Amino acid sequence: MSGNHAHKSIKDVLEVTMANKDKDLISSIVSTNLNDIFECEHNIEYPLDSVVIDKLRYIDSKLSESDDDYQIYNYISEIKFLWKEIISKSIKCLRYYDKREPFMANGEKKPTAYGVEELSRYFEKYIEFETMLYGSNRYYRDHVVHVFRTWLLGVECLLKNNARYLEEIKIGDEAEINNFEKVSIWSIIGLTHDLGYPLEKARQIIGKTQEMMSTFVTNPNISMDLSFSGVQNNMNDFVVRFLSSKMKPRVEDGVASYVARLQPKYYFKFQKSLENSKHGIVSSIIIYKILNYFLESDYNINEDYTFDEEDKRQFYIRREILRAIASHTCKDIYHLYMSSFSFLLIIVDDSQEWGRKRISELYTKDTKKYELNTISFNFENENNNICHIDERFELSHDEAALAQLLYSLRKQCEVYMEIFRDGQDTVNRNFTFVKNCEIKFGSNPAIRFNVNFEISNTTVSTFFVKKNYTGTINIDNKYDDDFVKKSFRVDQVQTEEIEEDYRRTKKYSIPL
């Protein structure tokens, strides 16, 4: 959609009938000339090779622009095939370009993705268990099709505009990686980032079971202890240390090498995340334990254990995958660069909202529609890159739903402020994050609320709301102080300040 609408104004885009986003993404990917982006003399397997593209084309041929957002659930078997196939091809591709392995030098040998079968069996159990997870929380949403859509959205971001983001994305300055490796890294991240959800939600299931039993059993004794112990805890700690470390150069007797060093701040933050059973860090541990690609990683912080250049490069590739997955549910980690896999996962994971009904909505008429118009990345100013997200919501005349949506957007802004916060080294942050949400409320004529928040690397962050209406009623009277208080959960003093500012600027500037 972003390419088709590039020449239109925001207003023109918002007037377009909401199309099927899944078809839009798949069509964009399969129509891209991949040969210009992925050039290789050898016929290697990778996440966007002909097998994957042919399967995506099949799904694309079955979807229509007029389909609703749930049509893709009819192709769950194809999605499960792609999930396994893409992860397998990603590992094979990463192993192929590992100079320590024999595949680049010996064309007769082909890499294998050991552990993918076991991971696929876990994913099947995950799918079965998800039916229980819908009962753990009235706000629980799908996470099976979601990871496929997240992967699609990330790939589309990497490939559009002549693959500019693919060119820019990197693992800091620590390791040189090619386009095949980049799309493989993203594919593992995008498809496995939610594998730890069952453990995080299991506590809620146990809690609800205990609550139910208390109606007929006095003080029901159901263990809430889901912690690890013994060998398992030691293994988990090793993984946390791995993704909390970095390489330091060392020269001894004229020979350059590297040694691994633990980063204490990362280590403590990820330990805290594991203590709270956050599914990001649990997902990282799952793929480390199951996939041989991670089990065979070189890692040791002893002074006499050294790494050469390729050892270092391979360490950073694996660490980037694990750290990006773990970070997406760890708000203690803050982010400095737009050109990182951690940033990409957070942005596309949050933006994948279409077609994700909650259990509380399954038996009610859907009164809210959502469309992701664009995610754009501007790298023209190297000192101030810009990530801009443009979304659209449509709501019926449900003022409670409107107030809840406005409040949710404010809370989302606060989360972004926390992970893009100022801190040590953030003077080096080189991006501004902007999100615009157009809310069409009611009809004949509709009232439009334009919500905009901006988190700048140079100025104070802002969150404001504008109203637009072409009818005859006075919307300033209809949406007054009480509306502001209810929607943004502010006190009376703040409400008066917001209203005073609105009279001057014709927009609500919400304190953050």
XYZ file of C-alpha atoms in Angstrom:
512
model
C 0.000 0.000 0.000
C 2.824 2.395 0.807
C 4.117 2.362 -2.747
C 0.658 2.775 -4.314
C -0.171 5.747 -2.115
C 3.149 7.524 -2.212
C 1.797 10.253 -4.526
C -1.429 10.841 -2.581
C -2.200 13.098 0.355
C -3.020 11.578 3.746
C -6.645 12.617 3.275
C -6.820 10.798 -0.071
C -5.351 7.671 1.486
C -7.814 7.711 4.365
C -10.765 7.896 1.968
C -9.702 4.647 0.264
C -11.749 1.594 1.214
C -9.807 -0.608 3.584
C -8.105 -3.339 1.549
C -6.833 -6.764 2.580
C -3.479 -6.036 4.221
C -2.226 -9.631 3.963
C -2.662 -9.656 0.195
C -1.115 -6.212 0.001
C 2.050 -7.377 1.797
C 2.397 -10.693 -0.026
C 1.809 -9.084 -3.424
C 4.461 -6.472 -2.663
C 7.037 -9.132 -1.731
C 6.421 -11.538 -4.639
C 6.432 -8.690 -7.189
C 9.847 -7.427 -6.027
C 12.749 -8.176 -8.346
C 14.759 -10.166 -5.826
C 17.560 -10.986 -8.275
C 18.737 -7.374 -8.075
C 18.883 -7.532 -4.268
C 20.178 -11.053 -3.661
C 23.043 -11.808 -6.017
C 24.894 -15.077 -5.619
C 26.876 -17.247 -7.988
C 25.693 -20.394 -6.240
C 22.184 -21.771 -5.878
C 21.765 -21.527 -2.115
C 18.690 -21.857 0.047
C 17.548 -18.668 1.740
C 14.274 -17.285 3.183
C 13.063 -15.729 -0.084
C 14.131 -18.404 -2.553
C 11.822 -19.858 -5.208
C 10.224 -22.429 -2.877
C 9.072 -19.742 -0.434
C 8.076 -17.258 -3.146
C 6.015 -19.907 -4.980
C 4.108 -20.718 -1.783
C 3.527 -17.002 -1.133
C 2.262 -16.622 -4.711
C -0.215 -19.434 -4.089
C -1.614 -17.682 -0.998
C -1.657 -14.394 -2.900
C -3.701 -15.963 -5.715
C -6.322 -17.161 -3.225
C -6.729 -13.842 -1.414
C -8.832 -10.986 -2.730
C -8.623 -7.270 -1.964
C -12.229 -7.485 -0.766
C -11.542 -10.306 1.729
C -11.785 -9.492 5.409
C -8.767 -9.718 7.700
C -9.619 -13.264 8.804
C -9.515 -14.894 5.361
C -5.863 -15.831 5.763
C -6.795 -18.218 8.588
C -8.077 -20.553 5.854
C -4.451 -21.082 4.841
C -3.056 -22.049 8.221
C -1.499 -25.244 6.791
C 0.446 -23.173 4.250
C 1.536 -20.779 7.001
C 2.791 -23.656 9.152
C 4.724 -25.041 6.169
C 6.294 -21.644 5.520
C 7.117 -21.113 9.205
C 9.196 -24.292 9.287
C 10.649 -23.888 5.798
C 11.742 -20.276 6.263
C 13.480 -20.970 9.590
C 15.229 -23.974 8.055
C 16.388 -21.984 5.033
C 17.532 -19.122 7.260
C 19.797 -21.399 9.277
C 21.157 -23.078 6.143
C 21.916 -19.672 4.645
C 23.667 -18.416 7.774
C 25.719 -21.617 7.970
C 26.646 -21.336 4.299
C 28.229 -17.909 4.830
C 30.039 -18.987 8.002
C 33.644 -19.103 6.798
C 34.503 -21.665 9.457
C 32.172 -24.186 7.784
C 33.069 -26.035 4.543
C 30.141 -25.020 2.312
C 31.513 -21.953 0.515
C 34.746 -23.766 -0.382
C 33.176 -27.128 -1.244
C 30.087 -26.976 -3.446
C 29.442 -30.689 -2.931
C 28.522 -30.121 0.698
C 25.153 -28.622 1.703
C 24.263 -27.164 5.117
C 21.549 -28.771 7.260
C 19.306 -27.069 9.811
C 19.481 -29.413 12.776
C 16.811 -28.937 15.433
C 14.146 -27.406 13.179
C 12.034 -30.586 13.316
C 11.987 -30.419 17.110
C 11.228 -26.700 17.043
C 8.389 -27.386 14.604
C 6.922 -29.962 17.009
C 7.060 -27.333 19.747
C 5.281 -24.897 17.441
C 2.530 -27.471 16.817
C 2.055 -27.852 20.582
C 2.056 -24.065 20.850
C -0.797 -23.908 18.313
C -2.778 -26.493 20.278
C -2.118 -24.667 23.543
C -3.192 -21.314 22.140
C -6.852 -22.359 22.398
C -6.297 -22.423 26.177
C -4.488 -19.091 26.086
C -7.613 -17.413 24.724
C -9.175 -18.196 28.075
C -6.278 -16.796 30.103
C -7.158 -13.166 29.450
C -10.086 -11.413 27.828
C -7.564 -9.323 25.897
C -5.495 -12.271 24.629
C -4.986 -12.200 20.856
C -3.718 -14.576 18.163
C 0.041 -15.181 18.106
C 0.249 -17.914 15.431
C -0.793 -16.042 12.290
C 0.584 -12.930 14.004
C 4.229 -14.060 13.742
C 3.781 -14.812 10.027
C 2.252 -11.371 9.478
C 5.052 -9.782 11.521
C 7.605 -11.534 9.312
C 5.788 -10.355 6.164
C 5.636 -6.765 7.401
C 9.324 -6.791 8.305
C 10.304 -8.203 4.910
C 8.187 -5.572 3.152
C 9.908 -2.823 5.184
C 13.335 -4.212 4.256
C 12.595 -4.547 0.522
C 10.615 -1.431 -0.374
C 12.179 1.728 -1.794
C 14.821 -0.327 -3.601
C 15.691 -2.200 -0.395
C 16.951 0.936 1.337
C 16.273 -0.358 4.854
C 17.919 -3.684 3.990
C 20.967 -1.695 2.959
C 20.977 0.339 6.192
C 20.161 -2.332 8.784
C 23.189 -3.776 10.532
C 24.630 -5.236 13.728
C 26.155 -2.002 14.976
C 29.704 -1.627 13.726
C 30.770 -5.011 15.046
C 30.134 -7.327 12.081
C 29.802 -7.062 8.317
C 26.784 -9.018 7.030
C 25.427 -9.442 3.503
C 21.812 -9.211 2.327
C 21.287 -12.985 2.500
C 22.406 -12.987 6.121
C 20.290 -9.933 6.944
C 17.031 -11.441 5.677
C 17.900 -14.727 7.406
C 18.529 -12.966 10.722
C 15.214 -11.133 10.400
C 13.341 -14.315 9.476
C 14.426 -16.182 12.610
C 13.632 -13.139 14.760
C 10.237 -12.470 13.196
C 8.997 -16.070 13.235
C 10.198 -17.118 16.714
C 9.817 -13.969 18.838
C 6.607 -15.150 20.549
C 7.450 -18.808 21.225
C 7.689 -18.126 24.964
C 4.114 -16.870 25.297
C 2.716 -20.040 26.937
C 4.998 -19.731 29.970
C 4.229 -16.033 30.437
C 0.488 -16.676 30.273
C 0.528 -19.938 32.235
C 0.594 -17.990 35.501
C -2.656 -16.264 34.552
C -4.277 -19.594 33.712
C -3.233 -21.020 37.088
C -4.490 -17.876 38.800
C -7.916 -18.147 37.168
C -8.080 -21.863 38.031
C -7.314 -21.052 41.660
C -9.941 -18.306 41.641
C -12.556 -20.704 40.259
C -11.719 -23.464 42.760
C -11.989 -21.039 45.682
C -15.777 -21.035 45.196
C -15.993 -24.631 46.415
C -12.590 -25.394 48.003
C -11.260 -23.430 50.953
C -7.745 -22.145 50.300
C -7.057 -24.247 47.165
C -3.408 -25.270 47.028
C -2.285 -24.784 43.426
C 1.411 -24.145 42.926
C 2.217 -20.837 41.250
C 5.931 -21.678 41.082
C 6.940 -21.790 37.419
C 10.563 -20.904 38.079
C 13.570 -22.898 36.883
C 16.033 -24.663 39.145
C 19.211 -26.720 39.107
C 20.734 -27.535 35.737
C 17.911 -25.790 33.877
C 18.597 -22.551 35.704
C 22.325 -22.830 34.928
C 21.552 -23.374 31.245
C 19.215 -20.396 31.172
C 21.820 -18.250 32.891
C 24.365 -19.218 30.232
C 21.992 -18.042 27.472
C 21.327 -14.764 29.298
C 25.077 -14.207 29.665
C 25.590 -14.953 25.963
C 23.115 -12.323 24.795
C 24.419 -9.864 27.417
C 28.022 -9.919 26.213
C 30.176 -8.178 23.644
C 33.609 -8.660 22.097
C 36.644 -6.571 23.049
C 39.758 -6.425 20.837
C 43.084 -7.550 22.241
C 46.585 -7.574 20.806
C 49.123 -10.003 22.235
C 52.590 -10.602 20.761
C 51.504 -8.619 17.727
C 48.518 -10.881 17.058
C 45.034 -9.316 17.116
C 42.177 -11.283 18.618
C 39.011 -10.737 20.679
C 37.790 -11.702 24.124
C 34.182 -11.839 25.349
C 33.082 -9.470 28.092
C 29.827 -9.494 30.039
C 27.801 -6.254 29.928
C 26.394 -6.050 33.488
C 23.501 -3.688 32.667
C 22.182 -5.966 29.936
C 22.715 -9.011 32.132
C 20.715 -7.654 35.066
C 17.907 -6.322 32.856
C 17.506 -9.635 31.032
C 17.690 -11.569 34.326
C 14.857 -9.402 35.620
C 12.910 -10.083 32.429
C 13.405 -13.844 32.887
C 12.386 -13.600 36.541
C 9.077 -12.124 35.349
C 8.708 -14.851 32.682
C 8.581 -12.301 29.865
C 8.030 -14.217 26.671
C 10.793 -12.456 24.740
C 13.649 -13.792 26.868
C 11.903 -17.177 27.175
C 11.656 -17.352 23.366
C 15.410 -16.689 23.093
C 16.140 -19.518 25.526
C 13.832 -21.901 23.642
C 15.537 -21.463 20.265
C 19.008 -21.574 21.855
C 18.246 -24.918 23.515
C 16.524 -26.523 20.520
C 18.449 -25.314 17.461
C 21.950 -26.687 16.942
C 22.843 -23.447 15.197
C 22.868 -21.793 18.629
C 24.061 -24.784 20.639
C 27.297 -24.757 18.643
C 27.981 -21.092 19.383
C 31.426 -20.191 20.684
C 31.237 -18.290 23.958
C 33.525 -18.016 26.954
C 34.477 -14.953 29.024
C 37.737 -16.442 30.351
C 40.747 -14.252 29.645
C 42.640 -17.008 27.820
C 39.706 -17.880 25.518
C 40.189 -15.840 22.355
C 38.182 -15.360 19.169
C 39.360 -14.545 15.667
C 37.564 -12.186 13.237
C 35.091 -14.776 11.920
C 34.442 -16.120 15.449
C 33.529 -12.573 16.450
C 31.280 -12.075 13.422
C 29.391 -15.290 14.061
C 29.014 -14.446 17.757
C 27.399 -11.119 16.903
C 24.998 -12.682 14.360
C 23.704 -15.141 16.952
C 23.657 -12.557 19.717
C 21.704 -10.125 17.523
C 18.964 -12.694 16.958
C 18.682 -13.590 20.643
C 18.969 -10.014 21.910
C 16.361 -8.615 19.500
C 13.856 -11.267 20.570
C 14.576 -10.783 24.270
C 14.469 -6.979 24.046
C 11.014 -6.695 22.522
C 9.382 -7.464 25.895
C 12.023 -5.793 28.060
C 11.268 -2.091 28.485
C 14.418 -1.682 30.570
C 16.403 -1.851 27.319
C 16.517 1.462 25.465
C 17.339 1.839 21.780
C 19.782 4.162 20.041
C 19.529 3.293 16.354
C 16.769 2.882 13.788
C 18.961 0.608 11.675
C 18.847 -2.330 14.096
C 16.902 -5.587 14.114
C 15.652 -4.851 17.636
C 14.073 -1.610 16.411
C 12.501 -3.310 13.385
C 10.908 -6.026 15.531
C 9.404 -3.540 17.988
C 7.933 -1.386 15.207
C 6.384 -4.134 13.071
C 5.266 -6.218 16.062
C 3.312 -3.260 17.458
C 1.943 -2.323 14.038
C 0.538 -5.779 13.295
C -2.951 -5.084 14.637
C -5.192 -6.140 11.763
C -7.148 -9.384 12.063
C -6.344 -10.054 15.737
C -9.631 -10.432 17.575
C -9.683 -10.802 21.320
C -11.897 -13.378 23.005
C -14.031 -10.501 24.306
C -14.818 -9.596 20.677
C -15.541 -13.048 19.278
C -19.246 -12.973 20.036
C -19.919 -9.297 19.417
C -20.284 -7.233 16.287
C -16.955 -5.683 15.376
C -17.327 -1.918 15.813
C -13.682 -1.032 15.176
C -11.713 -1.332 11.956
C -7.992 -0.873 11.678
C -5.696 -0.253 8.749
C -1.944 0.205 8.721
C -1.349 2.700 5.912
C 2.415 3.039 5.914
C 5.625 2.460 7.831
C 8.355 4.613 6.341
C 12.037 4.955 7.162
C 13.889 8.075 6.066
C 17.686 7.902 6.101
C 18.383 11.102 4.165
C 19.722 12.980 7.203
C 22.277 10.747 8.882
C 22.029 12.749 12.117
C 18.236 12.576 12.253
C 16.680 9.538 10.593
C 12.890 9.407 10.772
C 10.560 6.478 11.342
C 6.970 7.431 10.524
C 3.909 5.218 11.059
C 0.513 6.156 9.646
C -2.597 4.271 10.798
C -6.330 4.546 10.421
C -9.157 3.486 12.725
C -12.896 3.476 12.055
C -15.342 3.351 14.980
C -19.116 3.393 15.198
C -20.931 5.770 17.581
C -19.454 4.075 20.671
C -17.985 6.875 22.759
C -16.641 4.455 25.373
C -14.646 2.685 22.632
C -13.400 6.049 21.376
C -12.241 7.083 24.844
C -10.512 3.711 25.345
C -8.745 3.960 21.992
C -7.469 7.477 22.714
C -6.239 6.370 26.133
C -4.543 3.286 24.603
C -2.712 5.469 22.099
C -1.470 7.697 24.911
C -0.234 4.657 26.868
C 1.459 3.346 23.728
C 3.233 6.681 23.366
C 4.473 6.387 26.952
C 5.893 2.927 26.198
C 7.744 4.286 23.167
C 9.030 7.159 25.279
C 10.441 4.650 27.755
C 12.274 2.481 25.222
C 13.463 5.539 23.239
C 14.302 7.437 26.436
C 17.313 9.560 27.216
C 20.145 7.794 28.980
C 23.828 7.011 28.740
C 25.116 7.392 25.162
C 21.705 8.561 23.885
C 23.454 11.680 22.609
C 24.309 9.289 19.772
C 20.648 8.507 19.027
C 20.097 9.523 15.423
C 16.365 9.077 14.829
C 12.988 10.672 15.498
C 9.908 8.490 15.868
C 6.567 9.827 14.592
C 3.172 8.155 14.682
C -0.040 9.513 13.182
C -3.421 7.876 13.807
C -6.524 9.053 12.001
C -9.721 8.030 13.830
C -12.971 8.218 11.863
C -15.774 8.248 14.431
C -19.407 7.727 13.421
C -20.822 8.702 10.036
C -23.029 11.171 8.104
C -20.852 13.140 8.651
C -18.043 11.552 10.617
C -15.917 13.264 13.229
C -12.206 12.816 12.656
C -9.666 12.752 15.444
C -6.060 13.069 14.352
C -3.701 11.707 16.997
C -0.034 12.512 16.562
C 2.903 11.747 18.806
C 6.528 12.464 18.166
C 9.554 11.295 20.121
C 12.445 13.434 18.991
C 16.157 12.962 19.470
C 16.620 16.730 19.848
C 13.453 18.242 21.376
C 10.725 17.484 23.932
C 8.357 14.672 22.962
C 4.780 15.644 22.098
C 1.336 14.043 22.010
C -1.605 15.983 20.627
C -5.103 15.398 19.254
C -6.958 17.476 16.667
C -10.694 17.327 15.885
C -12.234 17.847 12.461
C -15.978 17.952 11.698
C -18.013 19.336 8.799
C -21.475 19.042 10.372
C -23.573 21.615 12.229
C -23.212 20.539 15.869
C -20.656 22.210 18.128
C -18.168 19.403 18.751
C -16.264 21.557 21.256
C -19.328 21.409 23.503
C -19.968 17.730 22.843
C -16.337 16.724 23.507
C -15.572 18.943 26.475
C -13.713 18.706 29.794
C -15.430 15.472 30.792
C -14.430 13.871 27.485
C -10.802 14.934 27.966
C -10.677 13.596 31.530
C -12.272 10.286 30.554
C -10.144 9.735 27.449
C -6.733 10.668 28.800
C -7.216 9.913 32.532
C -5.915 13.314 33.628
C -6.739 15.286 36.773
C -8.778 18.504 36.928
C -5.767 20.833 36.876
C -4.314 19.087 33.828
C -7.747 19.137 32.166
C -8.024 22.891 32.570
C -4.537 23.363 31.149
C -5.368 21.133 28.177
C -8.603 23.023 27.514
C -6.859 26.405 27.768
C -4.227 25.244 25.306
C -6.958 23.922 22.986
C -8.665 27.318 22.874
C -5.393 28.816 21.630
C -4.140 26.106 19.272
C -7.259 24.065 18.398
C -5.546 20.867 19.448
C -5.303 18.894 22.678
C -1.702 18.783 23.907
C -1.606 15.878 26.361
C 1.058 15.883 29.126
C 3.459 12.954 29.049
